[in-house]
Short mmCIF file of C-alpha atoms in Angstrom, two decimals:
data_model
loop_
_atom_site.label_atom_id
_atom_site.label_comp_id
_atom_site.label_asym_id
_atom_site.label_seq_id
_atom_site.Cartn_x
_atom_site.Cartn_y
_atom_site.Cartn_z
CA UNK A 1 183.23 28.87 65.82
CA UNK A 2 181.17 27.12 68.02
CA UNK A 3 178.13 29.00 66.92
CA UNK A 4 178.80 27.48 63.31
CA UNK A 5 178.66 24.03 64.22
CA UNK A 6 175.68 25.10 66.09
CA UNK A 7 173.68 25.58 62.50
CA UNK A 8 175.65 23.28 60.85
CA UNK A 9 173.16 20.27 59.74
CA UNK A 10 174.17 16.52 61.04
CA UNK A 11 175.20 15.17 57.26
CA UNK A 12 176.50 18.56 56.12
CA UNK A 13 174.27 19.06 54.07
CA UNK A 14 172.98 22.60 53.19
CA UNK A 15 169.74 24.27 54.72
CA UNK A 16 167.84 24.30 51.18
CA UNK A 17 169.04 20.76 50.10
CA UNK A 18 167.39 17.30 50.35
CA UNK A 19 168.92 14.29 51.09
CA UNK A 20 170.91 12.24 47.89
CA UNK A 21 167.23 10.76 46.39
CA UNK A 22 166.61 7.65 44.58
CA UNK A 23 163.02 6.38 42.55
CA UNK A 24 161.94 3.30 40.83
CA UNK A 25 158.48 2.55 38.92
CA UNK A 26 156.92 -1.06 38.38
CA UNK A 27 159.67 -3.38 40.79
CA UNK A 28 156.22 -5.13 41.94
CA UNK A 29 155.26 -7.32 39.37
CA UNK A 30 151.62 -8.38 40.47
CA UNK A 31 151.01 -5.33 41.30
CA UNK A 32 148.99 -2.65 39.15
CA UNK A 33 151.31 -0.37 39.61
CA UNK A 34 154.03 -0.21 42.05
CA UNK A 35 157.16 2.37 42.70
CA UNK A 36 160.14 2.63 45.41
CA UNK A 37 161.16 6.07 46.20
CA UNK A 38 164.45 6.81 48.66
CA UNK A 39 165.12 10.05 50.83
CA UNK A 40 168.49 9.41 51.95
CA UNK A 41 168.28 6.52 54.86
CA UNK A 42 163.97 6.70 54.37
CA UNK A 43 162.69 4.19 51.78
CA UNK A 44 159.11 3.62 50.90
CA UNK A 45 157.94 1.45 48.45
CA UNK A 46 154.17 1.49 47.70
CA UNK A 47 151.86 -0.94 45.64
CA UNK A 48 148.43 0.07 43.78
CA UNK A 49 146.10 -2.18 43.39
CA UNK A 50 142.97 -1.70 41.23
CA UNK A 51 140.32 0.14 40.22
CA UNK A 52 138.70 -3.63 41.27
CA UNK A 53 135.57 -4.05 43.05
CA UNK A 54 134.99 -2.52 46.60
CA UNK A 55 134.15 -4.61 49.64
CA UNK A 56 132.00 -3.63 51.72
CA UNK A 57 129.45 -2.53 49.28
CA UNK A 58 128.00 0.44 51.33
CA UNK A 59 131.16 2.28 51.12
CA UNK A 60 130.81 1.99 47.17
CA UNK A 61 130.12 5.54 45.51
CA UNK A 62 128.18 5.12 42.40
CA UNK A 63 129.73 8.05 41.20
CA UNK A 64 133.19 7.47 41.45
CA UNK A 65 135.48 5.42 42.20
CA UNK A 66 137.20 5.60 46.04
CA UNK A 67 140.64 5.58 46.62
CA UNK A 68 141.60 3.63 49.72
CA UNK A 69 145.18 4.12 51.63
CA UNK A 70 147.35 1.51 53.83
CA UNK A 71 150.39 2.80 55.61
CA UNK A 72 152.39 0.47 57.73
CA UNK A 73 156.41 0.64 58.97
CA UNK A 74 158.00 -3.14 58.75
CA UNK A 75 159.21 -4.34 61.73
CA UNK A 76 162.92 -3.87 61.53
CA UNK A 77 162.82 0.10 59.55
CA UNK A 78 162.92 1.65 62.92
CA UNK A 79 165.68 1.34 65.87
CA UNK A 80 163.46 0.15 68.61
CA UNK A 81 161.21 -2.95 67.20
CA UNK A 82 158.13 -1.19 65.84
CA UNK A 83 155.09 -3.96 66.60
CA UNK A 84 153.57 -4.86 63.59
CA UNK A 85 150.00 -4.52 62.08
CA UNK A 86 148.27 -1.14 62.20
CA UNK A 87 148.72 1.77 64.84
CA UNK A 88 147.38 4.91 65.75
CA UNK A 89 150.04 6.38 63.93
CA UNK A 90 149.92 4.18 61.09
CA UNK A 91 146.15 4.94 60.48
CA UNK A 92 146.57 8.59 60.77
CA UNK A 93 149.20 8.37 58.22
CA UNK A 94 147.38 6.27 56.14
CA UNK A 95 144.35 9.22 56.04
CA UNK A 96 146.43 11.97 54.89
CA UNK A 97 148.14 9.67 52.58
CA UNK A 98 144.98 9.53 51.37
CA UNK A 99 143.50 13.39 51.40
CA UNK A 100 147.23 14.07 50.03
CA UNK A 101 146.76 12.10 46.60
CA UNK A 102 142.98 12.64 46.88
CA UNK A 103 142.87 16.09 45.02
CA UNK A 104 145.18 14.49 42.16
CA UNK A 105 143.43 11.79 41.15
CA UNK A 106 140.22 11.41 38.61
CA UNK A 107 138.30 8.37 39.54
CA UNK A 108 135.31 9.50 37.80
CA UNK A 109 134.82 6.84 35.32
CA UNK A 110 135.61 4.10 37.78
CA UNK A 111 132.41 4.01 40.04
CA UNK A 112 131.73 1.68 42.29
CA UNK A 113 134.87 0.79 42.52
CA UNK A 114 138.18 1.01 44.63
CA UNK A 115 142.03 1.85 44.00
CA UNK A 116 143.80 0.53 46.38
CA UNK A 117 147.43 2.16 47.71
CA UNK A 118 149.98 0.16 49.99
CA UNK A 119 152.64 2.06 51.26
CA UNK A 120 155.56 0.13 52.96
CA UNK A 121 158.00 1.42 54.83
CA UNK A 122 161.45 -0.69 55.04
CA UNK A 123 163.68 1.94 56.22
CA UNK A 124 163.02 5.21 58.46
CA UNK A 125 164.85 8.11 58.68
CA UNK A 126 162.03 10.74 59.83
CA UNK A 127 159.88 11.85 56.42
CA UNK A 128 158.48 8.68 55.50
CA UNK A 129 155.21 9.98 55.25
CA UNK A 130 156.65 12.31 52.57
CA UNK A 131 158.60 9.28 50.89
CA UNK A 132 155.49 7.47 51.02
CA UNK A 133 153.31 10.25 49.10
CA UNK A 134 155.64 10.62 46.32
CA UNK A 135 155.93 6.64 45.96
CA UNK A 136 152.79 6.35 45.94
CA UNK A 137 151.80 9.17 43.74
CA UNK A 138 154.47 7.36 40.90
CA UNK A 139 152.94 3.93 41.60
CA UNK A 140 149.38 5.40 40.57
CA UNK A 141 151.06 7.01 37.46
CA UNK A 142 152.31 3.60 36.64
CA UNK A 143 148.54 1.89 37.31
CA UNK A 144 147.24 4.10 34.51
CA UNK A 145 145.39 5.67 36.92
CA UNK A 146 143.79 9.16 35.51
CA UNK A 147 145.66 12.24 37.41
CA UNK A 148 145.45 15.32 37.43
CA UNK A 149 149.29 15.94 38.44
CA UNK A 150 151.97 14.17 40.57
CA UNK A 151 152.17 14.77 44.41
CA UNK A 152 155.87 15.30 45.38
CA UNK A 153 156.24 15.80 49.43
CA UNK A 154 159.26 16.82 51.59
CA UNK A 155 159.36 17.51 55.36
CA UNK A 156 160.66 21.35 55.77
CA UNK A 157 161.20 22.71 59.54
CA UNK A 158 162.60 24.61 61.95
CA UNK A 159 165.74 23.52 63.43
CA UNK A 160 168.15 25.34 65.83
CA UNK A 161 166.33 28.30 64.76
CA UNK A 162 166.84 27.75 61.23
CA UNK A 163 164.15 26.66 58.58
CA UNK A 164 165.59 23.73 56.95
CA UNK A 165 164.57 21.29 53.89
CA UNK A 166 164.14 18.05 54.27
CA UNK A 167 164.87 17.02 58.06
CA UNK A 168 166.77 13.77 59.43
CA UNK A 169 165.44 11.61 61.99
CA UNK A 170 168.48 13.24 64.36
CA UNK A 171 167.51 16.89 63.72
CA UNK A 172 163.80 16.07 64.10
CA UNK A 173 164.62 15.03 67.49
CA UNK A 174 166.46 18.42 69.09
CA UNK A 175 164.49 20.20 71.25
CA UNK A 176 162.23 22.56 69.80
CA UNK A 177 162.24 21.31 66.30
CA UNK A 178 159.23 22.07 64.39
CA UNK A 179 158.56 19.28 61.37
CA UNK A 180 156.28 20.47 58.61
CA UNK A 181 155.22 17.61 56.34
CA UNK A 182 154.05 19.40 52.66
CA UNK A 183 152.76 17.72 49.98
CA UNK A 184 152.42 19.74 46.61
CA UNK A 185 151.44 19.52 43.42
CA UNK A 186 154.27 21.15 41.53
CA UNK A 187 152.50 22.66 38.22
CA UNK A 188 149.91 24.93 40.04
CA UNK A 189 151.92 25.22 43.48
CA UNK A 190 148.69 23.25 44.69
CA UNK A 191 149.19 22.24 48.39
CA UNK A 192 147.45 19.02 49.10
CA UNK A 193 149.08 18.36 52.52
CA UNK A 194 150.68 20.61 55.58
CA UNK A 195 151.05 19.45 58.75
CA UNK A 196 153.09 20.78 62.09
CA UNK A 197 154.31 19.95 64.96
CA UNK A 198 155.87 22.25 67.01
CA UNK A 199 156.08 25.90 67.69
CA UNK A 200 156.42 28.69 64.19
CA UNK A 201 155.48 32.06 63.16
CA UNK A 202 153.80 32.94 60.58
CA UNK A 203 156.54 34.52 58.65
CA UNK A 204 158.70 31.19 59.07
CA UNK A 205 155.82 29.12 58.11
CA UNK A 206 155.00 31.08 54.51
CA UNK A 207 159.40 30.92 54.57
CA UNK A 208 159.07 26.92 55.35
CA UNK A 209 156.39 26.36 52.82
CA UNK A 210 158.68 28.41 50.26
CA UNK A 211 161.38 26.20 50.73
CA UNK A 212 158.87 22.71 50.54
CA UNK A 213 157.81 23.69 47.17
CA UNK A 214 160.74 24.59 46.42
CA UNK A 215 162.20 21.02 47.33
CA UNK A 216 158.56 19.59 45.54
CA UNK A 217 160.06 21.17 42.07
CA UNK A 218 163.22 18.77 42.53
CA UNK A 219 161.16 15.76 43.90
CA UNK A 220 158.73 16.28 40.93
CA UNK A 221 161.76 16.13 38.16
CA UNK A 222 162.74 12.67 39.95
CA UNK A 223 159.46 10.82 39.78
CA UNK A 224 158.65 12.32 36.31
CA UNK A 225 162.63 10.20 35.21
CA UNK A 226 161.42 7.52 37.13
CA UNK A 227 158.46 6.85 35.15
CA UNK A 228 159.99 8.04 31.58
CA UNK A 229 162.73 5.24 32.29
CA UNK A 230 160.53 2.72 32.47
CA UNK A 231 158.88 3.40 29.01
CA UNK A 232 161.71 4.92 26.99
CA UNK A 233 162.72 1.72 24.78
CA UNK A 234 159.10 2.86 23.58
CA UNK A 235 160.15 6.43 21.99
CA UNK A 236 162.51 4.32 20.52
CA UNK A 237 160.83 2.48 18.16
CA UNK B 1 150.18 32.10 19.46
CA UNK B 2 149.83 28.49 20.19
CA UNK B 3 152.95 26.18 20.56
CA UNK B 4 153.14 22.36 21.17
CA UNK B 5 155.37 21.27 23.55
CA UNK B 6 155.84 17.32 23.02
CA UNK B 7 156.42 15.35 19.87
CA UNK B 8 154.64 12.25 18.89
CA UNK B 9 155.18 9.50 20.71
CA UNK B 10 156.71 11.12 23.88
CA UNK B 11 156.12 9.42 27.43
CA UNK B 12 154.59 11.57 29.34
CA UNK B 13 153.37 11.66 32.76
CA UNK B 14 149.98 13.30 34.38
CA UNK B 15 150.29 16.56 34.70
CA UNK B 16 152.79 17.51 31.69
CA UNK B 17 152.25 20.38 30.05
CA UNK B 18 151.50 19.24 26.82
CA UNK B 19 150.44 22.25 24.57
CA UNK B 20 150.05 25.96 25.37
CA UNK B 21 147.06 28.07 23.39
CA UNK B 22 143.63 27.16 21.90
CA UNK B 23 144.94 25.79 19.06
CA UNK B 24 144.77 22.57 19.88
CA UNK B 25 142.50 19.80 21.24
CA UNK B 26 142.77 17.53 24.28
CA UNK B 27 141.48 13.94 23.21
CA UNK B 28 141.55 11.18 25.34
CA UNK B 29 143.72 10.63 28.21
CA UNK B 30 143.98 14.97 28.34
CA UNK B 31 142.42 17.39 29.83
CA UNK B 32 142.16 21.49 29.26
CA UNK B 33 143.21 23.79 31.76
CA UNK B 34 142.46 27.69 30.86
CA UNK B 35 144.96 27.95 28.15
CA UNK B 36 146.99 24.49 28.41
CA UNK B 37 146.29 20.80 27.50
CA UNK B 38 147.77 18.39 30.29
CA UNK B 39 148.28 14.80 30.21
CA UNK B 40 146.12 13.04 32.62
CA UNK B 41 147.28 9.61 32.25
CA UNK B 42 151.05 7.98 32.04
CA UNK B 43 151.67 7.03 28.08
CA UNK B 44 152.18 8.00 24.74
CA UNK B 45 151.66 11.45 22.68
CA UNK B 46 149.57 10.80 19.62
CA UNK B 47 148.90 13.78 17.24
CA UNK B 48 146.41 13.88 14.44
CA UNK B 49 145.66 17.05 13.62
CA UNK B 50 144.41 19.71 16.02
CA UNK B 51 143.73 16.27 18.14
CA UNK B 52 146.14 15.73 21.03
CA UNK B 53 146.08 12.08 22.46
CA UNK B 54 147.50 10.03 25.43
CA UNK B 55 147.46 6.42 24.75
CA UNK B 56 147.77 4.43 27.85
CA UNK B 57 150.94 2.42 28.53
CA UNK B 58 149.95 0.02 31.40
CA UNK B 59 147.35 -0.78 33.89
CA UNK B 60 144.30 -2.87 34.05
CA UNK B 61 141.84 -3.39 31.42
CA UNK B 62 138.54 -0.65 31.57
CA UNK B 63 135.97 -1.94 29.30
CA UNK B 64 134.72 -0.06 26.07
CA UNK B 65 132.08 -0.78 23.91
CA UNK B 66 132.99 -3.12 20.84
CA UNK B 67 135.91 -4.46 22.40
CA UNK B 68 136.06 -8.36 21.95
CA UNK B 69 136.82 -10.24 25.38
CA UNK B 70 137.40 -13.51 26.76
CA UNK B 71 135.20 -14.05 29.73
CA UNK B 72 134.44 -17.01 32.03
CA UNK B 73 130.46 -17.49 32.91
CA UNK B 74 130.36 -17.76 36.67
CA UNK B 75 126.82 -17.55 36.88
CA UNK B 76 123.34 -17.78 35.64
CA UNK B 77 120.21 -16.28 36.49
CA UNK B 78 116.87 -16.66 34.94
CA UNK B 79 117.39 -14.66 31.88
CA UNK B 80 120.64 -15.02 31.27
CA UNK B 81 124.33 -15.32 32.17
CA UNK B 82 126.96 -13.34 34.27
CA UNK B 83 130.28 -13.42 32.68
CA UNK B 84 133.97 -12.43 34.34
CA UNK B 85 135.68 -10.58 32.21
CA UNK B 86 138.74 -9.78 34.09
CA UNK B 87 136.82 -5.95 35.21
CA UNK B 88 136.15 -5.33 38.75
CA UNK B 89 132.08 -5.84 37.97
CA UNK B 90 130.91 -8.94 35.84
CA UNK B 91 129.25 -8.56 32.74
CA UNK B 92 125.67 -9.49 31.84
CA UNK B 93 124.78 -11.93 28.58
CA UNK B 94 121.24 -11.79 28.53
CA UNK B 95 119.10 -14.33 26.40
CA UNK B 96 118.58 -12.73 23.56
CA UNK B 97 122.42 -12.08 22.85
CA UNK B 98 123.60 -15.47 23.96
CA UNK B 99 122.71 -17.47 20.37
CA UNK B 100 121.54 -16.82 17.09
CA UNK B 101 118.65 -19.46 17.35
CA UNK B 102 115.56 -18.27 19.97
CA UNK B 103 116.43 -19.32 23.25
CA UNK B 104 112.36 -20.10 24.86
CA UNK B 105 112.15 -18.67 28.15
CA UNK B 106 111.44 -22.12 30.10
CA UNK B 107 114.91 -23.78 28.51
CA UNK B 108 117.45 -24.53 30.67
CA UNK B 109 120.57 -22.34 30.21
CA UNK B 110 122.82 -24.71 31.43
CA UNK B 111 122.34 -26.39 27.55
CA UNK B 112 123.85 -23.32 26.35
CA UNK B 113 126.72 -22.58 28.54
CA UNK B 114 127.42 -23.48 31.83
CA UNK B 115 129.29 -22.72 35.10
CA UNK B 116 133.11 -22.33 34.33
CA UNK B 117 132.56 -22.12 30.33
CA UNK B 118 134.96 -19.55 28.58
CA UNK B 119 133.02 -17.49 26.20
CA UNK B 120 134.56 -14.66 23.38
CA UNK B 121 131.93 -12.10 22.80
CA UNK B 122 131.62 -8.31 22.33
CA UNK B 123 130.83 -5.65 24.44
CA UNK B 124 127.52 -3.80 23.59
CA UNK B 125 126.92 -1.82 26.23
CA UNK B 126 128.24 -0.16 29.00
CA UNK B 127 126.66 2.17 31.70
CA UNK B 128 128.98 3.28 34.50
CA UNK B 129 131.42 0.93 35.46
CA UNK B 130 128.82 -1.86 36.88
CA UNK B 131 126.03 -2.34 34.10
CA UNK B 132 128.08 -4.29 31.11
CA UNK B 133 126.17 -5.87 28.20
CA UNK B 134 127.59 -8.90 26.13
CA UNK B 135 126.49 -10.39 23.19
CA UNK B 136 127.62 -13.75 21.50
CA UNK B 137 125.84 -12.30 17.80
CA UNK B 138 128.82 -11.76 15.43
CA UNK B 139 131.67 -13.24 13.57
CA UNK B 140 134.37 -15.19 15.40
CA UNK B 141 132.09 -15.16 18.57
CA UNK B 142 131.27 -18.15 19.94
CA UNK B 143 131.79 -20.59 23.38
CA UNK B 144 135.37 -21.67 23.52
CA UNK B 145 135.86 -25.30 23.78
CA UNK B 146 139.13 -27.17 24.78
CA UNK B 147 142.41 -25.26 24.33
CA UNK B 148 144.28 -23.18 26.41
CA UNK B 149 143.83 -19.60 27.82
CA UNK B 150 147.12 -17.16 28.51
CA UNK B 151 146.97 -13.33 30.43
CA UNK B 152 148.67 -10.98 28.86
CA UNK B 153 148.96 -6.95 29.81
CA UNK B 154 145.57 -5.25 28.05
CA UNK B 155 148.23 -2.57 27.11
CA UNK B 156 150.23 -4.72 24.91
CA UNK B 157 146.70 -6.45 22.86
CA UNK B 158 147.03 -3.85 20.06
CA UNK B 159 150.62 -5.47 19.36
CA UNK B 160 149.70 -8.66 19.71
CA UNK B 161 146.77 -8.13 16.86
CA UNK B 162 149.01 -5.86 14.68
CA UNK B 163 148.42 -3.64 11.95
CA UNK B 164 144.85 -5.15 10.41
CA UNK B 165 145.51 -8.20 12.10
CA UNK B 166 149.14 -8.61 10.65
CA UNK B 167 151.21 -10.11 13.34
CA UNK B 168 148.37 -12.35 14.38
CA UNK B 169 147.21 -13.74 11.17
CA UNK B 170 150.85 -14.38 10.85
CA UNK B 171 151.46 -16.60 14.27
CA UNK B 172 148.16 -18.22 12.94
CA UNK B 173 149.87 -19.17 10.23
CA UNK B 174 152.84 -20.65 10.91
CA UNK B 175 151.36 -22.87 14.12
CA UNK B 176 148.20 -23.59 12.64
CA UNK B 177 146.67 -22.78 15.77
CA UNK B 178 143.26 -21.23 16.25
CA UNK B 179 143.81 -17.81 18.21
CA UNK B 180 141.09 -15.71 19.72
CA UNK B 181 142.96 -12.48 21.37
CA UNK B 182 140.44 -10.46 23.69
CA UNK B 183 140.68 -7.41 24.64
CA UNK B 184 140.91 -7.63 28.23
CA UNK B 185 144.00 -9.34 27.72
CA UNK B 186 143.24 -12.82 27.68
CA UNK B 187 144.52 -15.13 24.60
CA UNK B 188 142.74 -18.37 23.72
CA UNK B 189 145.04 -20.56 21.55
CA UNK B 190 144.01 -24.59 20.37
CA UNK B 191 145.42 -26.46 18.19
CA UNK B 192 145.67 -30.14 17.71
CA UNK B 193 149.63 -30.10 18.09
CA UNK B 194 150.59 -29.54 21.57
CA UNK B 195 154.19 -28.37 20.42
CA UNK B 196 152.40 -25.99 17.82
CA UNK B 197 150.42 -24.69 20.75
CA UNK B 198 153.28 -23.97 22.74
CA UNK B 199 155.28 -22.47 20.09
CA UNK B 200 152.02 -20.06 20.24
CA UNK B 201 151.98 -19.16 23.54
CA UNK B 202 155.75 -18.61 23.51
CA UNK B 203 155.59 -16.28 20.58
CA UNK B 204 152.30 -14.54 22.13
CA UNK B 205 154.66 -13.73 25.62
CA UNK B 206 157.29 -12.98 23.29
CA UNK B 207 155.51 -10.48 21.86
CA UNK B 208 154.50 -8.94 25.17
CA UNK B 209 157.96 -9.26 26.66
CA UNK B 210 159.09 -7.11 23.49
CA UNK B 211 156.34 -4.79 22.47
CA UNK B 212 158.36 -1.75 23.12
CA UNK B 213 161.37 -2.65 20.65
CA UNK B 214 161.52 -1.83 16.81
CA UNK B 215 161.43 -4.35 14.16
CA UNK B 216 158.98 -6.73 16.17
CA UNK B 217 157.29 -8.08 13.38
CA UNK B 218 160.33 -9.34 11.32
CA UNK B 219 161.47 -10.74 14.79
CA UNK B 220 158.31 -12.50 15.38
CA UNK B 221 158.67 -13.93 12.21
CA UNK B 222 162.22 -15.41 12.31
CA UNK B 223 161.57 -16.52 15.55
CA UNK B 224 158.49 -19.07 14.08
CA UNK B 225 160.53 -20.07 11.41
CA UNK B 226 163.53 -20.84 13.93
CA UNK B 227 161.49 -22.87 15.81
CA UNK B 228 159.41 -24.62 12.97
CA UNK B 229 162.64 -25.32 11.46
CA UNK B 230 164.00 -26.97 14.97
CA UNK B 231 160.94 -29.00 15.52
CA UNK B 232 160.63 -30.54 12.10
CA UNK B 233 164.68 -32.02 12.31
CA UNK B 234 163.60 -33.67 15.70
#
């Protein structure tokens, strides 16, 4: 019995299922494109901006157009009073925000210039930097922006012994978790971001990744209803 | 054996599968991949043909050549003028495009236009995203003088224009207003009624508001008479 509750997960949920998941497209108005995406308690909303002209100009690329990636936690999303402006964490976040969508986008015929991504988190529940890859992948659908594919990303790990989707901020923080990040793009399998932290075999890894894409394929159906319900008065016509 | 997957005017979203076999075409807005056409843009499924198209639904305006635009001249060099046209790089009106008399190299352009003067011309040349040519030789284009200027999504321009011009030849009509739409999604409207004007402008963010829902036209239409009917009682 008491080895049950052991493996049991904190909101019951089971060890291949994500948290109850929510997404909006275009609830920023001035922005290009914009998109809200919820993990359970994690919300991320993220803004694009662009393609506009890049400042400074020697980081322009007369061959395409660069995409640039801000990641920042409010305030009040966090127990503890996160201090605002950028951190080392934020920064870090913000680059493989970045090298996540990089591979999906096409900025080819935008040269010289710059799309710009904010990602904001208002609420954390571990996984925001997941939340705030598929936000941001829907806000760059919604900017028109030329893509290859979606990005859909969910946190996979190893908890109690057990590889699990989709960890909570309280499982995250047992002793010996390991937390995989994984961003994929669901029509080739293509992964475009894996980190870890902690200890895993190889066998559980190629299990955890398994179970990420697996997670992807339900993340992906989300965002792709997200953006349809924005435009479907159109098919109606 | 090659089978289509979406019907016209699906929304799709990058990355859909939209055909399967080499059958088919991928236009604008798609790409091929081995056997399969993908959308590479959010928007709508056009088919003509063996042609598969994705027209884009929203985002900012990307300049083509022989659109029509509304730009502001925010600067001037020796041989010419730079012109914002609402595109992350200005675009360049050189002398030679800027009038249909010969402008002599030692005038001063300031006669022609100035700092802050809107401008409707056409887009003759593009190279990347930086090098844009103007020119002010054609019908309709011409400095703008007096009026008002209104920002509407690029996306929605091809509904404000209509079919041939329908819908605004139409608002034209009925407010007597002189209406230059550019492409970049800015709408200059004068007329020498300022309620006319605003009935106008009201129908032109009208028309954005609604672009999506059937029957716009006939709205549009009862809509001006409504309100041409309500201002003539006052």
């Amino acid at each position: 019995m008491a080895q049950a509750k052991k493996t049991e997960r904190p909101d019951g949920r089971k060890l291949n299922e994500t948290r109850e998941m929510e997404a909006k497209v275009g609830i920023i108005k001035r922005a290009d494109g914009s998109a809200m995406f919820r993990m359970g308690k994690t919300i991320a909303y993220a803004a694009v901006y662009g393609p506009r002209e890049l400042f400074p100009g020697f980081m322009q690329n007369p061959e395409k157009g660069i995409l640039r990636c801000n990641y920042d936690m409010m305030s009040f999303s966090v127990t503890e009073r996160k201090r605002p402006g950028p951190s080392r964490r934020g920064v870090e976040i913000s680059l493989v925000t970045k090298n996540a969508l990089g591979p999906a986008v096409n900025l080819d015929q935008f040269a010289n210039t710059v799309v710009d991504i904010f990602i904001i988190i208002t609420q954390a529940d571990a996984g925001t930097r997941c939340a705030g890859i598929t936000a941001a992948s829907m806000a760059l659908a919604d900017a028109g922006i030329p893509m290859k594919d979606l990005v859909s990303a969910v946190s996979v790990g190893k908890v109690n012994g057990r590889i699990a989707l989709d960890l909570v901020k309280e499982e995250e923080d047992l002793d010996g978790t390991t937390d995989i990040p994984c961003a994929i793009m669901s029509r080739n399998n293509e992964i475009t971001l894996l980190q870890l932290d902690g200890d895993i075999s190889e066998a559980e890894l190629i299990e955890a990744v398994e179970l990420a894409k697996e997670g992807c394929h339900k993340i992906y159906e989300i965002q792709k209803e997200a953006l349809k319900e924005k435009y479907k008065e159109i098919k109606n016509e | 054996m090659s089978n289509l997957m979406v019907e016209e005017k699906d929304v799709v979203v990058p990355g859909e599968i939209l055909a399967q076999g080499m059958d088919f075409v991928p236009a604008q807005g798609c790409l091929r991949e081995n056997d399969k056409i993908i959308a590479s843009q959010l928007g709508l499924v056009n088919l003509s043909g063996r042609l598969i198209k994705v027209i884009q639904l929203s985002g900012r305006y990307i300049p083509k050549k022989g659109d029509v635009v509304i730009g502001k001249v925010v600067d001037i060099g020796f041989s010419g003028w730079r012109v914002d046209i609402s595109w992350a790089f200005e675009a360049n009106l050189s002398m030679k495009e800027a009038s249909s008399d010969f402008i002599d190299k030692k005038t001063d352009l300031t006669q022609y236009y100035t700092y802050g003067d809107i401008i409707a011309a056409q887009i003759t040349y593009i190279f990347g995203s930086k090098i844009i040519d103007l020119t002010m030789k054609g019908p309709g284009l011409r400095k703008l003088k007096g009026g008002r200027i209104i920002s509407i999504t690029p996306s929605k321009v091809p509904r404000v224009i209509g079919k041939q011009g329908s819908m605004i030849s139409m608002i034209k009509e009925k407010t007597g207003c002189r209406i230059i739409v550019g492409q970049n999604g800015l709408v200059w409207i004068q007329g020498d009624d300022s309620e006319k004007m605003l009935l106008a402008v009201d129908t032109i963010y009208k028309i954005e508001e609604e672009a999506h829902l059937s029957g716009l036209t006939d709205r549009i239409k009862s809509f001006l008479e409504d309100r041409n009917g309500s201002s003539k009682k006052n």
